[in-house]
Coordinates of C-alpha atoms in Angstrom, one line a residue:
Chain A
X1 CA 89.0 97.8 158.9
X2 CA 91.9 99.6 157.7
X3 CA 93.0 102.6 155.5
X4 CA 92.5 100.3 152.4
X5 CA 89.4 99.7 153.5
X6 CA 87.9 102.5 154.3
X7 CA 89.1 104.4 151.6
X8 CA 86.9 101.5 149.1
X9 CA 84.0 102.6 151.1
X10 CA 85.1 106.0 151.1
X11 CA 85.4 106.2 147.0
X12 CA 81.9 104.6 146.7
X13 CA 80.3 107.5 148.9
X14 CA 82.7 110.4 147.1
X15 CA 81.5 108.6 143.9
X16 CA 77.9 108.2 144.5
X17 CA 77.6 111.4 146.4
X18 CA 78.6 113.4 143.3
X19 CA 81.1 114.8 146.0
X20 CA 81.8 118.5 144.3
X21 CA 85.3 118.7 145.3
X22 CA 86.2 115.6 144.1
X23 CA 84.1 115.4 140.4
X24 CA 85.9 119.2 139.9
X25 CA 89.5 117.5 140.6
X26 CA 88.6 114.6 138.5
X27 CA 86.9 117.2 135.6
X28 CA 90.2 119.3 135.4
X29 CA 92.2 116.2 135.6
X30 CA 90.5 114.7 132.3
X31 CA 90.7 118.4 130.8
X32 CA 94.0 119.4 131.4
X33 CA 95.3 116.1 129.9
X34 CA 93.0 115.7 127.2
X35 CA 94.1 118.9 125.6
X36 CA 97.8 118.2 126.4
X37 CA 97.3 114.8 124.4
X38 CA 95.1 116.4 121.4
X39 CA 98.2 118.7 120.8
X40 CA 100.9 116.2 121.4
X41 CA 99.0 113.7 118.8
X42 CA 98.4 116.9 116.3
X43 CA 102.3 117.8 116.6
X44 CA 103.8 114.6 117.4
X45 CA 102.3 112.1 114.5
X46 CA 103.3 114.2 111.6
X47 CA 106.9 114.2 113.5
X48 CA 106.4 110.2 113.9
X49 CA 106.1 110.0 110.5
X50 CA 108.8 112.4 108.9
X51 CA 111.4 110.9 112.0
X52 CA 110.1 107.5 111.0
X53 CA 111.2 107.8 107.2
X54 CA 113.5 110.7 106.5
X55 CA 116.9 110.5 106.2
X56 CA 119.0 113.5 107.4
X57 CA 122.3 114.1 109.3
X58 CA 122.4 114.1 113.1
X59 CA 119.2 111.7 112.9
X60 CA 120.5 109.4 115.7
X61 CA 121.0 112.4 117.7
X62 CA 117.6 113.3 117.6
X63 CA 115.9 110.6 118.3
X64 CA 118.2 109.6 121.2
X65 CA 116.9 113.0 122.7
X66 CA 113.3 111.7 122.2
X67 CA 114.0 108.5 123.7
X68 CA 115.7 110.2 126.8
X69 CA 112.6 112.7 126.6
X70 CA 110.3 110.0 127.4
X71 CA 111.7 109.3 130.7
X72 CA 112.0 112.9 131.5
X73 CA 110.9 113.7 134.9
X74 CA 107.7 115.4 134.8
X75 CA 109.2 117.4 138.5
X76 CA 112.1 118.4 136.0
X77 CA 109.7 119.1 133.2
X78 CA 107.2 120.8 135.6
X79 CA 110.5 123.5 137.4
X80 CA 111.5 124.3 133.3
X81 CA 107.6 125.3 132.8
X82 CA 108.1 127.0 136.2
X83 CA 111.0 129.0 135.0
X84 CA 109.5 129.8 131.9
X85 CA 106.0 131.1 133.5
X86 CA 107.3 132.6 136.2
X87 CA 107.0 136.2 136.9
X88 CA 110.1 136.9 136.1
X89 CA 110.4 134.3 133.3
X90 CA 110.4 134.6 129.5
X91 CA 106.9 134.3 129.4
X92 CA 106.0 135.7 132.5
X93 CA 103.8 139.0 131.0
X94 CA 101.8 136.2 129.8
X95 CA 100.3 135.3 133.4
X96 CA 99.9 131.8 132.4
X97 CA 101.4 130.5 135.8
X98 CA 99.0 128.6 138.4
X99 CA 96.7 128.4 135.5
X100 CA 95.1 124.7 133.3
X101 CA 97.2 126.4 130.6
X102 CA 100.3 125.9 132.3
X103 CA 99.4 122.2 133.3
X104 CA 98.6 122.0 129.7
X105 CA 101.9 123.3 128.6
X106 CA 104.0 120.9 131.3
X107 CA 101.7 117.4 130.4
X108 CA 102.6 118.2 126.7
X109 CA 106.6 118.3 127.6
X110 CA 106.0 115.2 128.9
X111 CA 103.3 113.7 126.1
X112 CA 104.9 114.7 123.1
X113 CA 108.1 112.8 123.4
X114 CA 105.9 109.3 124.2
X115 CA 103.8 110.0 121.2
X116 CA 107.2 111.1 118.7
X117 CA 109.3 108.1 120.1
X118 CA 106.7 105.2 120.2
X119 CA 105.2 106.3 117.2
X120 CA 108.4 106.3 115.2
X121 CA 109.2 102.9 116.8
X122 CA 105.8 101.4 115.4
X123 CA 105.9 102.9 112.0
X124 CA 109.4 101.6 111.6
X125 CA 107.8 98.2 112.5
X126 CA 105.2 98.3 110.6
X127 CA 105.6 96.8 106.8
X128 CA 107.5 99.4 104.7
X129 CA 106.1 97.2 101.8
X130 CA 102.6 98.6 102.5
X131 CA 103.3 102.5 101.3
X132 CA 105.0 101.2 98.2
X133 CA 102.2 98.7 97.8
X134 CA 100.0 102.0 98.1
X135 CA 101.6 103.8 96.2
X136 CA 101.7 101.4 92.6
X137 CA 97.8 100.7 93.6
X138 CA 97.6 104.7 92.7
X139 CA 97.6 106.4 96.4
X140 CA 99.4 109.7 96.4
X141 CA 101.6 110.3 99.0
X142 CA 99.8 111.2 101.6
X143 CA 97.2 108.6 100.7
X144 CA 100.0 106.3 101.3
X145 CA 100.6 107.8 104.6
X146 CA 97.2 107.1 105.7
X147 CA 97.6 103.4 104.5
X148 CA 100.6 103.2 106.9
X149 CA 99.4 104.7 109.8
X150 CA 96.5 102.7 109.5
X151 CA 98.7 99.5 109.1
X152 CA 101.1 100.9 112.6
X153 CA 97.5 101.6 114.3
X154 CA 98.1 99.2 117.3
X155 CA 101.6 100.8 117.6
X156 CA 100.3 104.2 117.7
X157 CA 97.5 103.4 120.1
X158 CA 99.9 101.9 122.5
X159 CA 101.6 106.0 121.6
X160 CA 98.2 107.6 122.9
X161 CA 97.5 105.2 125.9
X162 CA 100.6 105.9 127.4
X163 CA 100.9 109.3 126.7
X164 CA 97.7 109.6 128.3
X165 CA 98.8 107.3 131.4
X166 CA 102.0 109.2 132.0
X167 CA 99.9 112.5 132.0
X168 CA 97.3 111.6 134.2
X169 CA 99.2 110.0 136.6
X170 CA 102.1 113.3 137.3
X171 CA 101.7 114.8 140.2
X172 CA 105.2 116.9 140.1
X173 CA 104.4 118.9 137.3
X174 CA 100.8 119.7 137.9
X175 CA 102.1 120.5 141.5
X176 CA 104.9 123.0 140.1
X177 CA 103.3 125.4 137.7
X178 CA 99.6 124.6 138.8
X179 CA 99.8 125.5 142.0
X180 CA 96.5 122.9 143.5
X181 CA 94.9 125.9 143.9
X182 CA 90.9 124.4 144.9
X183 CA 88.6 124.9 142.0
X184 CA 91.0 126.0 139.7
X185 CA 94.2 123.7 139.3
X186 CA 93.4 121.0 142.2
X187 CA 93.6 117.6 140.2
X188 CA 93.0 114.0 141.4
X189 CA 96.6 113.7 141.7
X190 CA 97.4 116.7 143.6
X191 CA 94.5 116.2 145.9
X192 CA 95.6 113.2 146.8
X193 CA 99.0 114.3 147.8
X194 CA 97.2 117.3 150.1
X195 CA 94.7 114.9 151.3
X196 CA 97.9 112.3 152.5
X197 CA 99.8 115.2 153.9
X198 CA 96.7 116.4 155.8
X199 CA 96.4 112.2 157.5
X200 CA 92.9 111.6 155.7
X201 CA 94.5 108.6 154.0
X202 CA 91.0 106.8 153.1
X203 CA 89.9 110.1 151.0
X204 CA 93.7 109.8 149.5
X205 CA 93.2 106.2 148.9
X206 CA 89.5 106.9 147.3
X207 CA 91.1 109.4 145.0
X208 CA 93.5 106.9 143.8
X209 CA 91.1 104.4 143.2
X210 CA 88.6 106.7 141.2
X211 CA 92.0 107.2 139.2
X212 CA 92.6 104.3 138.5
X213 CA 88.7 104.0 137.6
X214 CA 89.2 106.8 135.1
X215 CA 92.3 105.6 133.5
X216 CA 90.8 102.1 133.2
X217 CA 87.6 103.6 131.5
X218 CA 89.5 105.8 129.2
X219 CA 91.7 102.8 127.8
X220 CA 88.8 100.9 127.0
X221 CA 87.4 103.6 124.8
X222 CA 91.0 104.3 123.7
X223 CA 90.7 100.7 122.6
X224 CA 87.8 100.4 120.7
X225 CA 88.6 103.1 118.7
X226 CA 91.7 101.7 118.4
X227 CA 90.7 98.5 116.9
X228 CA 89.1 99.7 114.0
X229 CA 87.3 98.1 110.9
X230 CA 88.6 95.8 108.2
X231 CA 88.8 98.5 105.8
X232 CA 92.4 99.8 104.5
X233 CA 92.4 103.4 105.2
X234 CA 89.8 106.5 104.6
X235 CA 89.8 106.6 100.7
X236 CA 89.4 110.3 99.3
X237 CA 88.5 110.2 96.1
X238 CA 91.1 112.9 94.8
X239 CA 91.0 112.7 90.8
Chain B
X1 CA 117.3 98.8 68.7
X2 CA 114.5 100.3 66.5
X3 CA 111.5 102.6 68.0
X4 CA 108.5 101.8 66.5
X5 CA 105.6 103.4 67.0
X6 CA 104.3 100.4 68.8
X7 CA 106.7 101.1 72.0
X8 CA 104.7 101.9 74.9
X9 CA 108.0 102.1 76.8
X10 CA 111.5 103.7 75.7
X11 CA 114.0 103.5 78.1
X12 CA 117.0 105.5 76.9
X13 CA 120.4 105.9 79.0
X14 CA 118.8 105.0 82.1
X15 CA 121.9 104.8 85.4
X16 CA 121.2 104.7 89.2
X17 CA 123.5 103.5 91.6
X18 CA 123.2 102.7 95.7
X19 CA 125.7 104.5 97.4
X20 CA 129.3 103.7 95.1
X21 CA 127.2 100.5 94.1
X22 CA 125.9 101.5 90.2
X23 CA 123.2 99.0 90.1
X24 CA 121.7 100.1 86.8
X25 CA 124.3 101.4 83.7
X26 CA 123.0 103.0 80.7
X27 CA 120.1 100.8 79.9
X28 CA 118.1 101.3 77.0
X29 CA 115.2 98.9 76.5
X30 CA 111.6 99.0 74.3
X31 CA 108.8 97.7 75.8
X32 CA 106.5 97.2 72.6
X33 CA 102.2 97.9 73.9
X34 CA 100.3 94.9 73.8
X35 CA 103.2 92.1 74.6
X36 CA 104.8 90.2 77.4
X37 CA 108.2 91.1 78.1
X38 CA 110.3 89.0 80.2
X39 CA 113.6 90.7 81.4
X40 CA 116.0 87.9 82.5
X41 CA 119.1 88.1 84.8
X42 CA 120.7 86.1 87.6
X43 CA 120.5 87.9 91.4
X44 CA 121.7 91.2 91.7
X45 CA 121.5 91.9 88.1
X46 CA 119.2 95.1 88.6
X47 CA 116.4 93.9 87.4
X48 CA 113.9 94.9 90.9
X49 CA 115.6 97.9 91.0
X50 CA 115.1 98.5 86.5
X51 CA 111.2 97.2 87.2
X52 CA 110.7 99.7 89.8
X53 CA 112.1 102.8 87.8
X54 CA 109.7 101.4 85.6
X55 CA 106.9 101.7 87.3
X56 CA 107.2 105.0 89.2
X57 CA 107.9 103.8 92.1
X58 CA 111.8 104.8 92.5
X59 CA 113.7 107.7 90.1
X60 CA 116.4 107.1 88.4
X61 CA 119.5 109.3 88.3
X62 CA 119.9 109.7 84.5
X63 CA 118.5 108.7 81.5
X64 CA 114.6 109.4 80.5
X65 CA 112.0 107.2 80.7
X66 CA 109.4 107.8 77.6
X67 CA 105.7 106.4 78.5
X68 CA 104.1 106.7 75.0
X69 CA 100.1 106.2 74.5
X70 CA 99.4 105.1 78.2
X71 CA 97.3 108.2 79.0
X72 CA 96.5 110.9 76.5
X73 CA 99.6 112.9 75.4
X74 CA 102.9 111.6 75.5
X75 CA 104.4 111.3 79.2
X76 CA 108.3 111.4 79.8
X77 CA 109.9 110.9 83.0
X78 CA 113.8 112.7 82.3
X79 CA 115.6 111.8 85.2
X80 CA 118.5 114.6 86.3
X81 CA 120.4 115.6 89.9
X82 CA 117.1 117.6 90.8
X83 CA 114.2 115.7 89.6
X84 CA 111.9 114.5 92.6
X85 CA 110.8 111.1 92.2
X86 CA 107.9 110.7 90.2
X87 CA 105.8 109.9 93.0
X88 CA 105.7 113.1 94.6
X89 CA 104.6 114.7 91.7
X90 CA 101.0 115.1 91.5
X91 CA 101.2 115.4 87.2
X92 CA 102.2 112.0 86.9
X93 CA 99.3 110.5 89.3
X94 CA 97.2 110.0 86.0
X95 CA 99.7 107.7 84.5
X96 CA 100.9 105.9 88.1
X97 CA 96.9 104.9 87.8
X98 CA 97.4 103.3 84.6
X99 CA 100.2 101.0 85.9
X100 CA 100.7 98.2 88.4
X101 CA 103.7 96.7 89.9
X102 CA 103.2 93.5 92.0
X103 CA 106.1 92.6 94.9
X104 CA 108.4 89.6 94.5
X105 CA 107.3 89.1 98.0
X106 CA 103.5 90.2 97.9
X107 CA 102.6 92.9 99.9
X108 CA 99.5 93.1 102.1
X109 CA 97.4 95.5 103.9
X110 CA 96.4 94.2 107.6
X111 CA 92.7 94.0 106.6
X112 CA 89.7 91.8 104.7
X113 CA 91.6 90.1 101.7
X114 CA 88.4 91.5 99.9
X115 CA 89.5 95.3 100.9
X116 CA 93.0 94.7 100.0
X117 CA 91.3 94.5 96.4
X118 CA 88.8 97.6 96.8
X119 CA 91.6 99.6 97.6
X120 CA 93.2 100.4 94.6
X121 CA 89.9 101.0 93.1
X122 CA 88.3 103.3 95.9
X123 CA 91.4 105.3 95.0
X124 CA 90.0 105.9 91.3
X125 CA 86.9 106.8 93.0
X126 CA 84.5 103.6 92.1
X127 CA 82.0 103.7 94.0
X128 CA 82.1 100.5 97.0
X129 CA 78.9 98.6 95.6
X130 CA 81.3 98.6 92.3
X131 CA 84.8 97.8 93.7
X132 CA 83.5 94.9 95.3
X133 CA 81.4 93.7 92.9
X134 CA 84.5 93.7 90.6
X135 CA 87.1 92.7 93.5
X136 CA 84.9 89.3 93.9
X137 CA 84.8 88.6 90.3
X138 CA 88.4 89.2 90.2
X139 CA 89.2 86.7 93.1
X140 CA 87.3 83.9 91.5
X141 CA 89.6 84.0 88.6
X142 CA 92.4 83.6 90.9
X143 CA 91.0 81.1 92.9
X144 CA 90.3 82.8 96.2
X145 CA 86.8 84.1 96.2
X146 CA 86.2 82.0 99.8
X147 CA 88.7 83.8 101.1
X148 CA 87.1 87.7 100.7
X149 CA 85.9 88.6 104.2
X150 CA 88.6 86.5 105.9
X151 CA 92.1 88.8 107.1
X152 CA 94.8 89.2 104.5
X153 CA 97.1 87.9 106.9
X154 CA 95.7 84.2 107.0
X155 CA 96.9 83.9 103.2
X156 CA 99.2 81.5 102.5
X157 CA 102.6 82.6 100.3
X158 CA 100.7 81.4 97.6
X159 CA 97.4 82.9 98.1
X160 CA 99.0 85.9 98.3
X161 CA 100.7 86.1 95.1
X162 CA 97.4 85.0 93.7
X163 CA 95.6 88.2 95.7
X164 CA 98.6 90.5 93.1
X165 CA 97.2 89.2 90.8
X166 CA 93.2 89.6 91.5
X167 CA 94.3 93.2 91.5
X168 CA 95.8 93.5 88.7
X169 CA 92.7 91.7 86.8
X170 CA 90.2 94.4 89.1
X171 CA 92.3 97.5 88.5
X172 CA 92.8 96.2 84.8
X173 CA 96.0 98.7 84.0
X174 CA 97.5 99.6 80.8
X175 CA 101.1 98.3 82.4
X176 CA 101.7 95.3 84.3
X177 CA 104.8 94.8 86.0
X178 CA 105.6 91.8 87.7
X179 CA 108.6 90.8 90.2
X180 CA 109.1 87.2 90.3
X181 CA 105.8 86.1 90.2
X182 CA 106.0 82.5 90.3
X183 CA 108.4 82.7 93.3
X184 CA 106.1 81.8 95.6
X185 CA 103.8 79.5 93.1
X186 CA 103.7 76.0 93.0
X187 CA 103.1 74.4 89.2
X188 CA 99.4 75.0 89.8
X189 CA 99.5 78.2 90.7
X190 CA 102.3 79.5 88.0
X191 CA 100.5 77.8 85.6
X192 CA 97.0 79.8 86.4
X193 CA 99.2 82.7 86.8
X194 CA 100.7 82.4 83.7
X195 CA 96.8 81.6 81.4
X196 CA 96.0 84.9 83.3
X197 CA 98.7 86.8 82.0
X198 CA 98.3 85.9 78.8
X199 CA 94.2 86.8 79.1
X200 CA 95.5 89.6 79.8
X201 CA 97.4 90.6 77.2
X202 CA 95.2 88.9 74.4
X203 CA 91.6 90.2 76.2
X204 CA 91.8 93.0 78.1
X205 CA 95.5 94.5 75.9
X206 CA 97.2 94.7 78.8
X207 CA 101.1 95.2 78.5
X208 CA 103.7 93.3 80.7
X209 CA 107.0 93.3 81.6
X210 CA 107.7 90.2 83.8
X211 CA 111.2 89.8 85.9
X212 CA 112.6 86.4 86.5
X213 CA 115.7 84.6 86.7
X214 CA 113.4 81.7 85.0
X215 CA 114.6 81.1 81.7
X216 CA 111.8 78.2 81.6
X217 CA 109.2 80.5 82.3
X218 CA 110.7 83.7 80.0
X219 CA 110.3 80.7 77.0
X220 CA 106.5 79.8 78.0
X221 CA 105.2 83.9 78.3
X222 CA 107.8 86.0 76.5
X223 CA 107.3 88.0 73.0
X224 CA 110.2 90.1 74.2
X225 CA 112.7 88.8 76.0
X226 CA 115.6 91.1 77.6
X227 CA 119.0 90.2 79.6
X228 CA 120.0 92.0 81.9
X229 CA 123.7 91.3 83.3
X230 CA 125.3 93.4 85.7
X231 CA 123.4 96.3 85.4
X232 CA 123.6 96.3 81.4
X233 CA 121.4 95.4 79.0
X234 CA 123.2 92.9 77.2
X235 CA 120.7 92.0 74.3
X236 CA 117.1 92.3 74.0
X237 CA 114.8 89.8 71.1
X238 CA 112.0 88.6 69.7
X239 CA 111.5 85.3 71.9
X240 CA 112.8 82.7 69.7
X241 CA 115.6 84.9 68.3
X242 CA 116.6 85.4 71.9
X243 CA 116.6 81.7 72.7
X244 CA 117.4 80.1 69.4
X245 CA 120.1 82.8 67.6
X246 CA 121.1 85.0 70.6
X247 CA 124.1 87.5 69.3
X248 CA 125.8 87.8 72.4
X249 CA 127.6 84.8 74.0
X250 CA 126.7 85.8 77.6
X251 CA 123.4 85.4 76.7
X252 CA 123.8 82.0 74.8
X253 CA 125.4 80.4 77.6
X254 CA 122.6 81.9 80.0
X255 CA 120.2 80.4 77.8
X256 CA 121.5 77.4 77.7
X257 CA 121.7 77.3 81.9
X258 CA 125.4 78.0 81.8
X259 CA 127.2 79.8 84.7
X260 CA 128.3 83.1 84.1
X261 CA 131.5 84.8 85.1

């Protein structure tokens, strides 16, 4: 049998051993990039939606930076955090570095510009028609808004999976200003790279798989929420 | 042009413009409550843009817009370099709720056809049991009552344009505008369309101001009928004046189908 194999049989035991080590990676994994994508969705669908349907100067500009952004390296993304943290940094005093926080603050760098750009992309493709059609059926604005989003909600779902994806799966960043310190900032992903390093490839490759196992579970919830009901949007009655 | 005290609608000085394109040019126009009031033109005359001003859904740049009798008080829109469109401005929500503007090309919301109905009167806050129960009764007068619980999107052109119109008979609005509405209609359908605006005028005193380039239609549904040309108002009449003793010779030769220069 060889490393593939062994490291199937290897996630099943991790797995059904409740192996601590591994369930803590796998905990601060889901943690650490949950709360980077709850504040890249609070922050980055109100930009979405103002990016998506204001008109200013310089407009391009901006959202050929966000577009650019959502390739950015998360190694890059992960030394900028770095510099920031560091000791010696801007926001050094703060003692944020080789913390979840600073994971946090690197997976939103990198989640942020997903959720602005895609977001903006599906609300531009999504029928303008519907918030005037909103609107003359009596919605106030942000009524309206809600109508949209709602009509954009497959666009903006693809936004949150792969936010989430590109999150979950960085190792550079979470490396960088985590530090894989064991029981503090060791994730599946930099586990992995400490477990290949150290030759225990079928643990590396049972970490990989239990990824993937996550990330599979986590868009099939991301899904069903995602799908909805056959209702137009959350009516407030505001009168 | 008289003001009565019948006008539900005085347009005075109204002008907007699209970039160095002035689309609209000092119109003045009286839309009397309780009638149908066709505004004809050829394409590009203005007359989406003048319908949308109307119904609160754009600002003009200048002129006022006067909406007399619609909800208690007297409501005027004036129009100036730093007036935000009336849609962003929560005192005018009571009056945007007594009016309805329905899309040359109907607009949908990706959901039940029956919900695309409810909407509008969720908003008001009718309670769901309500909305629907009204929402169905509105579709079987258009003719689309089987198609309730199916997706909006499955509609046909057609059955879309019918679906404006079920809202418009749920909602039941004090103002009716309507873009083209037979565009998408065949006989049958304009012709149901048509009995239904005029039930709604006579029954429920609903008033309309209908936009075509139709002059067929403007003579079968008009009290009122208005030409717009170019961005100017170039006459507006009783029906049969309009059509049998028009004053302006632009107008005479559109009314008799002839091709303007």
């Amino acid at each position: 049998m060889g490393d593939i194999g062994r490291g199937f049989v290897q996630a099943v035991r991790l797995i059904v051993s409740l192996d601590p080590g591994t369930y803590e990676a796998l905990g601060t994994s889901l943690r650490v990039t949950m709360s980077a994508l709850f504040w890249s969705a609070l922050a980055g669908f109100p930009l979405g939606i103002l990016l998506a349907f204001s008109h200013f100067r310089g407009k391009q500009g901006v959202m050929n930076v966000v577009y650019t952004l959502m390739g950015f390296p998360p190694v890059v993304a992960g030394l900028l955090v770095y510099l920031l943290l560091s000791r010696s940094g801007p926001l050094g005093p703060l003692g944020l570095l080789y913390t979840p926080t600073a994971m946090v603050i690197a997976q939103i760098t990198l989640a942020l510009p997903v959720i602005v750009g895609l977001s903006v992309l599906g609300l531009r493709g999504a029928d303008k028609g519907v918030f005037d059609l909103a609107l003359t059926l009596g919605a106030t604005r942000a009524q309206a808004s809600i109508a949209l989003l709602r009509e954009a909600r497959l666009a903006i779902l693809g936004a949150v999976i792969t936010a989430f994806g590109n999150a979950i799966s960085e190792v550079g960043a979470a490396m960088l200003v985590g530090g894989n310190i064991q029981g503090a900032t060791r994730t599946l992903t930099t586990a992995l790279v400490l477990e290949t390093r150290q030759g225990s490839f079928d643990r590396a490759i049972a970490l990989g798989i239990i990824l993937l196992l996550v990330s599979f579970l986590v868009n099939v919830v991301l899904s069903r929420l995602g799908e909805g009901t056959s209702e137009v949007g959350n009516v407030r009655h505001i009168n | 042009m008289s003001v009565t005290s019948t006008d539900l609608i005085t347009v005075r000085g109204v002008r907007k413009r699209f970039g160095a394109r002035e689309v609209l040019r000092d119109i003045d126009l009286n839309i009397l409550a309780g009638s149908i009031t066709v505004i004809l033109g050829t394409n590009g005359a203005g007359k989406t843009t003048l319908l949308r001003i109307l119904g609160l859904l754009e600002p003009a740049d200048e002129g006022t817009v006067a909406y007399d009798g619609v909800v208690p008080g007297a409501s005027t829109v004036a129009y100036g370099t730093s007036t935000r469109s009336p849609s962003q401005d929560g005192h005018f929500l009571p009056l945007r709720r007594q009016m309805l503007l329905a899309f040359q090309h109907p607009a949908i919301f990706s959901s039940s056809v029956l919900s695309n109905v409810t909407y509008g009167l969720q908003l008001r806050g009718v309670s769901r049991a309500e909305a629907e129960e009204r929402s169905m009764a509105a579709l079987r007068e258009t003719g689309i009552s089987d198609r309730a619980r199916q997706h909006a999107s499955s509609l046909s052109g057609g059955e879309a344009a019918r679906l404006s119109v079920a809202r418009a008979l749920a909602l039941q609005p004090r103002l009716l505008f309507l873009d083209e509405p037979s565009a998408s209609l065949d006989p049958y359908g304009t012709k149901l369309l048509e009995d239904l605006l005029m039930h709604m005028r006579d029954d429920l005193g609903m008033t309309a101001v209908v936009v075509t380039q139709d002059i067929f239609e403007a003579r079968r549904v008009a009290d009122q009928v208005a030409f717009l040309h170019q961005g100017r108002i170039i006459e507006q009449a009783p029906r049969d004046d309009f059509f049998t003793n028009p004053r302006d010779e632009q107008t005479r030769r559109f009314a008799a189908g002839e091709l303007l220069v």
